[in-house]
Short mmCIF file of C-alpha atoms in Angstrom, two decimals:
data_model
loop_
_atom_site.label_atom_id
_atom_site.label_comp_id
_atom_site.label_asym_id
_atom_site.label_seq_id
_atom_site.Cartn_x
_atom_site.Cartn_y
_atom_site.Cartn_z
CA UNK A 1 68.90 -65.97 62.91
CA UNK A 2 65.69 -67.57 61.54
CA UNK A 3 64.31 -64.54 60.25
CA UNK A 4 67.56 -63.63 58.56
CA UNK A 5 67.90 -67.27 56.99
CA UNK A 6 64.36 -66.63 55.53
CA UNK A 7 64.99 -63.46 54.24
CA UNK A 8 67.80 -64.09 52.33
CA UNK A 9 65.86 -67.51 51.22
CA UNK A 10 63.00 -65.29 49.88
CA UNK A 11 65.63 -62.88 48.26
CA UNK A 12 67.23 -65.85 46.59
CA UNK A 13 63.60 -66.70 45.56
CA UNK A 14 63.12 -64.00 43.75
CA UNK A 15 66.14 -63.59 42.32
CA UNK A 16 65.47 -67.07 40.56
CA UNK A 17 62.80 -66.27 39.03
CA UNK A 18 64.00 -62.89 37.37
CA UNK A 19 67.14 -65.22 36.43
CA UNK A 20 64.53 -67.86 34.89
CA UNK A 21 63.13 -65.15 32.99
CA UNK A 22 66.01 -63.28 32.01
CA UNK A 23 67.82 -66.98 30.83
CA UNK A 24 64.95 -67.65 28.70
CA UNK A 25 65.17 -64.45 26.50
CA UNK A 26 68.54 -64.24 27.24
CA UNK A 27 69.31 -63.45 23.59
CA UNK A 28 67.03 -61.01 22.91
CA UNK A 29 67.65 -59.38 26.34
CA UNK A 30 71.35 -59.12 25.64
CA UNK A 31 70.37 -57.85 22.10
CA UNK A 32 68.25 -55.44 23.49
CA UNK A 33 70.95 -53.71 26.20
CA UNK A 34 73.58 -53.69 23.47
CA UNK A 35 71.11 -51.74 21.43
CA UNK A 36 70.97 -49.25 24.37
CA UNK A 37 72.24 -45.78 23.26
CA UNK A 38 75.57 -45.18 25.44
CA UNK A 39 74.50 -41.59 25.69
CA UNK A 40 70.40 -42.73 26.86
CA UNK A 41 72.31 -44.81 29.72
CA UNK A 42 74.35 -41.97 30.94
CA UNK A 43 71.06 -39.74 30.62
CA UNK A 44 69.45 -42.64 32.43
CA UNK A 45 72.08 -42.32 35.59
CA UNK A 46 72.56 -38.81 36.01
CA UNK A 47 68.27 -38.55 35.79
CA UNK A 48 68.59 -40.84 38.63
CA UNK A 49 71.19 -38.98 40.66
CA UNK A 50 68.97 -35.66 39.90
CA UNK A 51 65.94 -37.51 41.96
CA UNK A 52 68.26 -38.76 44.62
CA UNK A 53 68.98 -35.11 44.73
CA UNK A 54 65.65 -34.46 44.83
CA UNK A 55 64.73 -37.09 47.04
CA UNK A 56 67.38 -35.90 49.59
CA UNK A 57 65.55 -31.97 50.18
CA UNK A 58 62.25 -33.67 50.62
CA UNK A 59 64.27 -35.72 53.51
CA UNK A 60 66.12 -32.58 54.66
CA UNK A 61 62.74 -30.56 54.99
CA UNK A 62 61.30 -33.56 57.31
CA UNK A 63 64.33 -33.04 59.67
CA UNK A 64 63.79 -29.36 59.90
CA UNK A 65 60.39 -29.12 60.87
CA UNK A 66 61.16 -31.89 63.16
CA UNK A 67 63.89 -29.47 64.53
CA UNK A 68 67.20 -29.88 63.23
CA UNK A 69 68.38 -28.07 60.17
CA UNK A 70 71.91 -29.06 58.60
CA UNK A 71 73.26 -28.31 55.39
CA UNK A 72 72.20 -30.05 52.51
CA UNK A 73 75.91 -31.28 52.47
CA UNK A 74 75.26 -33.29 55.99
CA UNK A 75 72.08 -34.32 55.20
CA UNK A 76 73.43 -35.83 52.29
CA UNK A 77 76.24 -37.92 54.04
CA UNK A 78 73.26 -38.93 57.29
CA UNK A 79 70.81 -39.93 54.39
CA UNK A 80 73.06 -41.36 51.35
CA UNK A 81 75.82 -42.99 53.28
CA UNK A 82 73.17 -44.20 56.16
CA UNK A 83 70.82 -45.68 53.50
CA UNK A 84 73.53 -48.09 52.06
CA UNK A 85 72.68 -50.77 54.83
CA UNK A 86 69.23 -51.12 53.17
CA UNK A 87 71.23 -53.54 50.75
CA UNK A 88 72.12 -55.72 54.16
CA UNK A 89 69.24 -58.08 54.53
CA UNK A 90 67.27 -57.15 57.59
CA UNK A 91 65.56 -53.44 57.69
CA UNK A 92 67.12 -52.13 60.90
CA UNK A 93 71.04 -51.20 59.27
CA UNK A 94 69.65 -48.00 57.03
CA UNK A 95 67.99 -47.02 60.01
CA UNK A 96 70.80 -47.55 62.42
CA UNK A 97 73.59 -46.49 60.23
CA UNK A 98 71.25 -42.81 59.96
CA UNK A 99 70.63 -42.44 63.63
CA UNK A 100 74.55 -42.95 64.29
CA UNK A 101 75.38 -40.68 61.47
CA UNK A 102 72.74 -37.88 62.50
CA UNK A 103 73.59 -38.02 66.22
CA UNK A 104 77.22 -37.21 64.94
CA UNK A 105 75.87 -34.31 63.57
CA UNK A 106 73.18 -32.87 66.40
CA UNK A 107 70.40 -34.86 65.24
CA UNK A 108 68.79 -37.17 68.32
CA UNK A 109 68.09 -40.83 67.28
CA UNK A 110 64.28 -40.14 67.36
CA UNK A 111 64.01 -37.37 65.25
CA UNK A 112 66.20 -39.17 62.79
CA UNK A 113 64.57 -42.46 63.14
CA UNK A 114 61.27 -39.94 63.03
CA UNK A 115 62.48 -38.98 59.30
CA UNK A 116 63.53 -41.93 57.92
CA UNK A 117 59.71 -43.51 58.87
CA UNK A 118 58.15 -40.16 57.51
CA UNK A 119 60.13 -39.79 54.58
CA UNK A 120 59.05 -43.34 53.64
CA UNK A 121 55.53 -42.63 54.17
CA UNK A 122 55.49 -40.07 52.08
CA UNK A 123 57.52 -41.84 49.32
CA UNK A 124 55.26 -44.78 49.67
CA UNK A 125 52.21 -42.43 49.66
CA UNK A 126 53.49 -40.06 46.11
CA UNK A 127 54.56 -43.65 44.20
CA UNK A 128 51.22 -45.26 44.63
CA UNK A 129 50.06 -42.23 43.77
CA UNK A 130 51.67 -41.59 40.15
CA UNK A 131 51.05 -45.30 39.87
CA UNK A 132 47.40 -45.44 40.20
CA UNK A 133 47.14 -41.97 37.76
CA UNK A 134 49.03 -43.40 35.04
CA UNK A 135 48.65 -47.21 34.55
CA UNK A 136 44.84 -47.57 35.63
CA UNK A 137 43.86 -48.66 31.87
CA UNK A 138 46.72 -51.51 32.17
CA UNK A 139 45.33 -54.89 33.14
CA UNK A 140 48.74 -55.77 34.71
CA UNK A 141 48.54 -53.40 37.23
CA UNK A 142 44.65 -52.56 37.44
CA UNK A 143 44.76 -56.69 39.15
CA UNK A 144 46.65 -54.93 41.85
CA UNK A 145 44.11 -52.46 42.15
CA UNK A 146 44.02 -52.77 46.41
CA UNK A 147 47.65 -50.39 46.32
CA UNK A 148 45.69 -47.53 45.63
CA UNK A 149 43.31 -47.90 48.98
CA UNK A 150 46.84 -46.58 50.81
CA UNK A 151 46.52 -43.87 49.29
CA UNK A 152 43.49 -41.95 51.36
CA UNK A 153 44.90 -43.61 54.57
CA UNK A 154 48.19 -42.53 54.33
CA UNK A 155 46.96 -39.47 53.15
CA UNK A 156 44.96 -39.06 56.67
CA UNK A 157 48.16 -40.24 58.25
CA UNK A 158 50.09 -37.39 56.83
CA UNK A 159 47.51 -34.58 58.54
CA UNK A 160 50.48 -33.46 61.74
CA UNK A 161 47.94 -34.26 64.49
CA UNK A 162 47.88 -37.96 63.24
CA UNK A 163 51.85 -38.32 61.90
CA UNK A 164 52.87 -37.36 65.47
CA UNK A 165 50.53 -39.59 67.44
CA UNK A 166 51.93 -42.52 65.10
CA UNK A 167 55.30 -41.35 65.11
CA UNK A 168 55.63 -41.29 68.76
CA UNK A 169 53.68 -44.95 69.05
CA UNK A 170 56.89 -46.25 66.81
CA UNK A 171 59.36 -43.99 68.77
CA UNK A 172 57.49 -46.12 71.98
CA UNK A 173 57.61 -49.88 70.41
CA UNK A 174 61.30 -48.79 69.63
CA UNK A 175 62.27 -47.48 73.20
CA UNK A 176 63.10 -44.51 72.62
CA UNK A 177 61.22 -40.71 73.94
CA UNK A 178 58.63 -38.85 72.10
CA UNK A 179 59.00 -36.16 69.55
CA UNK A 180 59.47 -32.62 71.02
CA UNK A 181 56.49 -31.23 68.97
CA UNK A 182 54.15 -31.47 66.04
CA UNK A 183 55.77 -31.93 62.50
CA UNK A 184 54.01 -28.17 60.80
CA UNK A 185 51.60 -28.94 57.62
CA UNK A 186 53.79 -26.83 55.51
CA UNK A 187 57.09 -29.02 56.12
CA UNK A 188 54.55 -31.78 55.04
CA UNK A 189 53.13 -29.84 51.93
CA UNK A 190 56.86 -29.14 50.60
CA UNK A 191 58.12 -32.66 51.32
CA UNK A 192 55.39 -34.21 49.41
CA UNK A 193 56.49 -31.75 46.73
CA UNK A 194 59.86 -32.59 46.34
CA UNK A 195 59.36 -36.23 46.55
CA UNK A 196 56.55 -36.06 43.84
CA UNK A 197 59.31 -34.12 41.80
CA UNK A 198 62.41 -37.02 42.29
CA UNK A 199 59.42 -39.36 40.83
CA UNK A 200 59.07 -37.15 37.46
CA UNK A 201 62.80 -37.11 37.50
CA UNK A 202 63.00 -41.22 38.00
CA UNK A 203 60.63 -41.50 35.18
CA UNK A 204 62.79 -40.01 32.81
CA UNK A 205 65.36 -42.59 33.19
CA UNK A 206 62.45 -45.69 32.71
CA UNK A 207 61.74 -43.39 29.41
CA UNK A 208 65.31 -43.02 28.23
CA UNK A 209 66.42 -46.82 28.69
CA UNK A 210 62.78 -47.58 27.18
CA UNK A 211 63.62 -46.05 23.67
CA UNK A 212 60.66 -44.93 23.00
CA UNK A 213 59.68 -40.80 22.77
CA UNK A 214 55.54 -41.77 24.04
CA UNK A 215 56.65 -44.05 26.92
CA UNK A 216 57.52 -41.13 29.24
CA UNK A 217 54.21 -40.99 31.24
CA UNK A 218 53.79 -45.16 31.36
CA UNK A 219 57.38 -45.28 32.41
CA UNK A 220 57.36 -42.70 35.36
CA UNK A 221 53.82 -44.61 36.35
CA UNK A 222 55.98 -47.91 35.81
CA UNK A 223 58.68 -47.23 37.71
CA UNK A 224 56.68 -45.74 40.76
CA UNK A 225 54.47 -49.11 40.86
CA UNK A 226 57.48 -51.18 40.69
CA UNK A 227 59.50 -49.43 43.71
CA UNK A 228 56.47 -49.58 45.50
CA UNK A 229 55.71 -53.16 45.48
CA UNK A 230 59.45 -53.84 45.90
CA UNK A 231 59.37 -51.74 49.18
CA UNK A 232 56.49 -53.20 50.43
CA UNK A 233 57.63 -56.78 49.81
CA UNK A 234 59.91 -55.97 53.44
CA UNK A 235 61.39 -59.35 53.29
CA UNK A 236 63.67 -58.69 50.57
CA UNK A 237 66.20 -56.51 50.82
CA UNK A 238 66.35 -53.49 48.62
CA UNK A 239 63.48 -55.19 46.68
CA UNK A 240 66.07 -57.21 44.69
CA UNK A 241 64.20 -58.83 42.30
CA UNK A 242 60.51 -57.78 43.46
CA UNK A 243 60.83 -54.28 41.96
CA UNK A 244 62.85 -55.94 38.69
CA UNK A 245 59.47 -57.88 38.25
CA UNK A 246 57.01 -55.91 38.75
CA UNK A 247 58.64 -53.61 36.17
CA UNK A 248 58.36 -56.30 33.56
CA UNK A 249 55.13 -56.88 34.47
CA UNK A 250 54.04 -53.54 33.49
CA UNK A 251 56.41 -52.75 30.51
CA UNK A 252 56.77 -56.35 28.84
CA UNK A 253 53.07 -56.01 27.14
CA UNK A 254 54.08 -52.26 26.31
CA UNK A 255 57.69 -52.75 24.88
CA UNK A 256 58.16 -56.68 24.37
CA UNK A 257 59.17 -58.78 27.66
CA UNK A 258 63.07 -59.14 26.28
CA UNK A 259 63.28 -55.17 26.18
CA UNK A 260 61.85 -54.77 29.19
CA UNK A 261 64.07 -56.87 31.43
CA UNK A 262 67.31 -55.23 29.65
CA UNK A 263 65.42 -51.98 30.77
CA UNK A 264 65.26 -53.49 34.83
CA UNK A 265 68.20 -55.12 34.41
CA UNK A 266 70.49 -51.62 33.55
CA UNK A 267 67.88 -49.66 36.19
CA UNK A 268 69.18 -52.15 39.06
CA UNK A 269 72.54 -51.08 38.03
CA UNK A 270 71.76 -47.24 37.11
CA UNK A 271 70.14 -47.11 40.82
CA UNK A 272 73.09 -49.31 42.63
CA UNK A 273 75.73 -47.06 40.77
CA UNK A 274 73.98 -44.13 42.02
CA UNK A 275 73.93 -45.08 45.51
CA UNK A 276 77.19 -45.74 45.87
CA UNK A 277 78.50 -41.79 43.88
CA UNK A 278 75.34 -40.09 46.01
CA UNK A 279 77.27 -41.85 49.50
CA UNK A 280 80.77 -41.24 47.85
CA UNK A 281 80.23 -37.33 47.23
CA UNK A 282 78.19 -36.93 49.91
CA UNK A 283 80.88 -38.33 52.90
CA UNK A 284 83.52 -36.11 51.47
CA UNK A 285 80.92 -32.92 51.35
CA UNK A 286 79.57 -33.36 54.68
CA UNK A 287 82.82 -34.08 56.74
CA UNK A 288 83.25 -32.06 59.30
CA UNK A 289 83.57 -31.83 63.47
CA UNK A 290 80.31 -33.61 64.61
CA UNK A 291 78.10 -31.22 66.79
CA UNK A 292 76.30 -33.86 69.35
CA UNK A 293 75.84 -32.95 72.93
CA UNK A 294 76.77 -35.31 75.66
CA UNK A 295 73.04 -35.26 76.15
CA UNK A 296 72.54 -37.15 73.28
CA UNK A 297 74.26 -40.21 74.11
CA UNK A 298 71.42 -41.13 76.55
CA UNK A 299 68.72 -40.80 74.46
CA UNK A 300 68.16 -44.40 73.93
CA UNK A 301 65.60 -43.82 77.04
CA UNK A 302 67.22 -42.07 80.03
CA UNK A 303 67.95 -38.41 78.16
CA UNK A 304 65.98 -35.67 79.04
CA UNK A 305 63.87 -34.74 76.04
CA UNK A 306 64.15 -31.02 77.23
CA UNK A 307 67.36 -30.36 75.31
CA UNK A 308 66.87 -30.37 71.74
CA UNK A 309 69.76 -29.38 68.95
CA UNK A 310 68.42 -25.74 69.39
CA UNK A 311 69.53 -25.78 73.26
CA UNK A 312 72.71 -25.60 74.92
CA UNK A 313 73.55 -27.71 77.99
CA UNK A 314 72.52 -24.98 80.07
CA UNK A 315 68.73 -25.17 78.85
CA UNK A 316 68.75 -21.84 77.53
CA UNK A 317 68.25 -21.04 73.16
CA UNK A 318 71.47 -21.12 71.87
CA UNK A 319 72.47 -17.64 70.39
#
């Protein structure tokens, strides 16, 4: 209860202070969104829907090589409708709400919970990535210059041999039995692909609301460094207000402080809107019978890890 208290205490936190900011250029921040081209807003959502899109066949590749392959379709409604607990304070809803939601579709609770901690590895790993290639000559973010030492170790965490010794350490703390086998180097390869790709993508919505035709590569960098810090600030939930910052902190001395909280300000919403037509579409797409096993509802410790979605009751491959 504690924890929860101060979470939400820390969220409120910074939440003021993007309010103190936004109240004191309130005028030229409300000037600045009204000047916002209708059709660079709508460009601005559906870019962001496009990396969510993007986002969700990196995720999808994890959860093959891990061993179960659905159609984009389900994968979409485990990963989009799963991830709307992240806006819950506390980290553990996303990642319940996705184990339920893949175990209703053949997917045991520690391959999904397996994903989810791989996929944001790798999204952690590709943001502070594009961050450090792209901003390194701004002072703003050159004083955060320790980000970019994750980048070589989560780069040696991604190598299989080390992702599924630390993967099964977190499937251990959390109680629940060890991956089935090693995660292949090509699943990584074309996961780190993909997500590198929804990145581009989320730049060009940063570049649209921005205005300005040279901004693109600043704004993708921008954007990247923002989500990052907001996802590493694990207090607050959904980085509400951390990420909003950290974006003015990069674009205020490149566009003017006023422009660039309009510019956070209608990215919180572009994102939030997003979320909730990526969940909509994708729970209609992906309904169907679920596929569990009985075996699966034990796998909270007692289940046997020798049946895997690719096995019938019986042991044997299924045909």
């Amino acid at each position: 209860m504690l924890r929860r208290l101060l979470r939400i205490f820390l969220a409120l936190i910074a939440l003021g202070f993007l309010g103190y900011g936004l109240a004191r250029n309130w005028e030229e921040t409300t000037s600045a969104v009204a000047a916002m081209s209708p059709w660079a807003v709508l460009g601005a959502f559906l870019a962001v829907l496009l990396g969510q899109f993007f986002m969700l066949v990196a995720w999808r590749e994890i959860l093959a090589g891990l061993g179960t392959r659905v159609p984009l379709r389900v994968a979409g409604r485990i990963m989009f409708v799963g991830q709307l607990g992240k806006y819950i304070p506390g980290a553990v809803w996303a990642y319940a709400a996705m184990m339920d939601l893949g175990r209703d579709h053949g997917s045991p609770p520690r391959r999904t919970f397996a994903t989810i901690s791989l996929g944001l590895v790798i999204n952690i790993g590709v943001a502070i990535s594009i961050a450090a290639a792209t901003l390194w000559t701004l002072d703003a973010v050159r004083q955060a210059w320790y980000l970019a030492l994750l980048v070589p170790v989560i780069a040696v965490c991604l190598h299989p041999k080390v992702l599924t010794w630390g993967l099964n350490l977190a499937l251990r703390i959390a109680r629940r039995e060890p991956l089935e086998s090693v995660l292949p180097g090509r699943t990584v390869v074309v996961a780190v692909a993909w997500t590198a790709l929804g990145w581009f993508v989320y730049g060009v919505h940063i570049w649209l609301l921005g205005g300005r035709p040279d901004l693109y590569i600043i704004a993708t960098g921008a954007y990247a460094f923002a989500w990052a810090t907001g996802i590493l600030t694990v207090v607050v939930p959904a980085g509400v207000g951390i990420r909003e910052g950290a974006l003015v902190l990069v674009l205020g001395p490149v566009i003017g402080t006023a422009p660039a909280l309009a510019v956070a300000i209608v990215s919180r919403l572009a994102f939030t809107l997003a979320d909730a037509v990526a969940a909509g579409i994708s729970f209609l797409l992906g309904r169907q019978e679920p596929r569990s096993v009985p075996a699966y509802a034990d796998q909270n410790g007692s289940g046997s890890t020798a049946l895997t979605p690719d096995r019938n009751l019986s042991g044997s491959p299924e045909a």
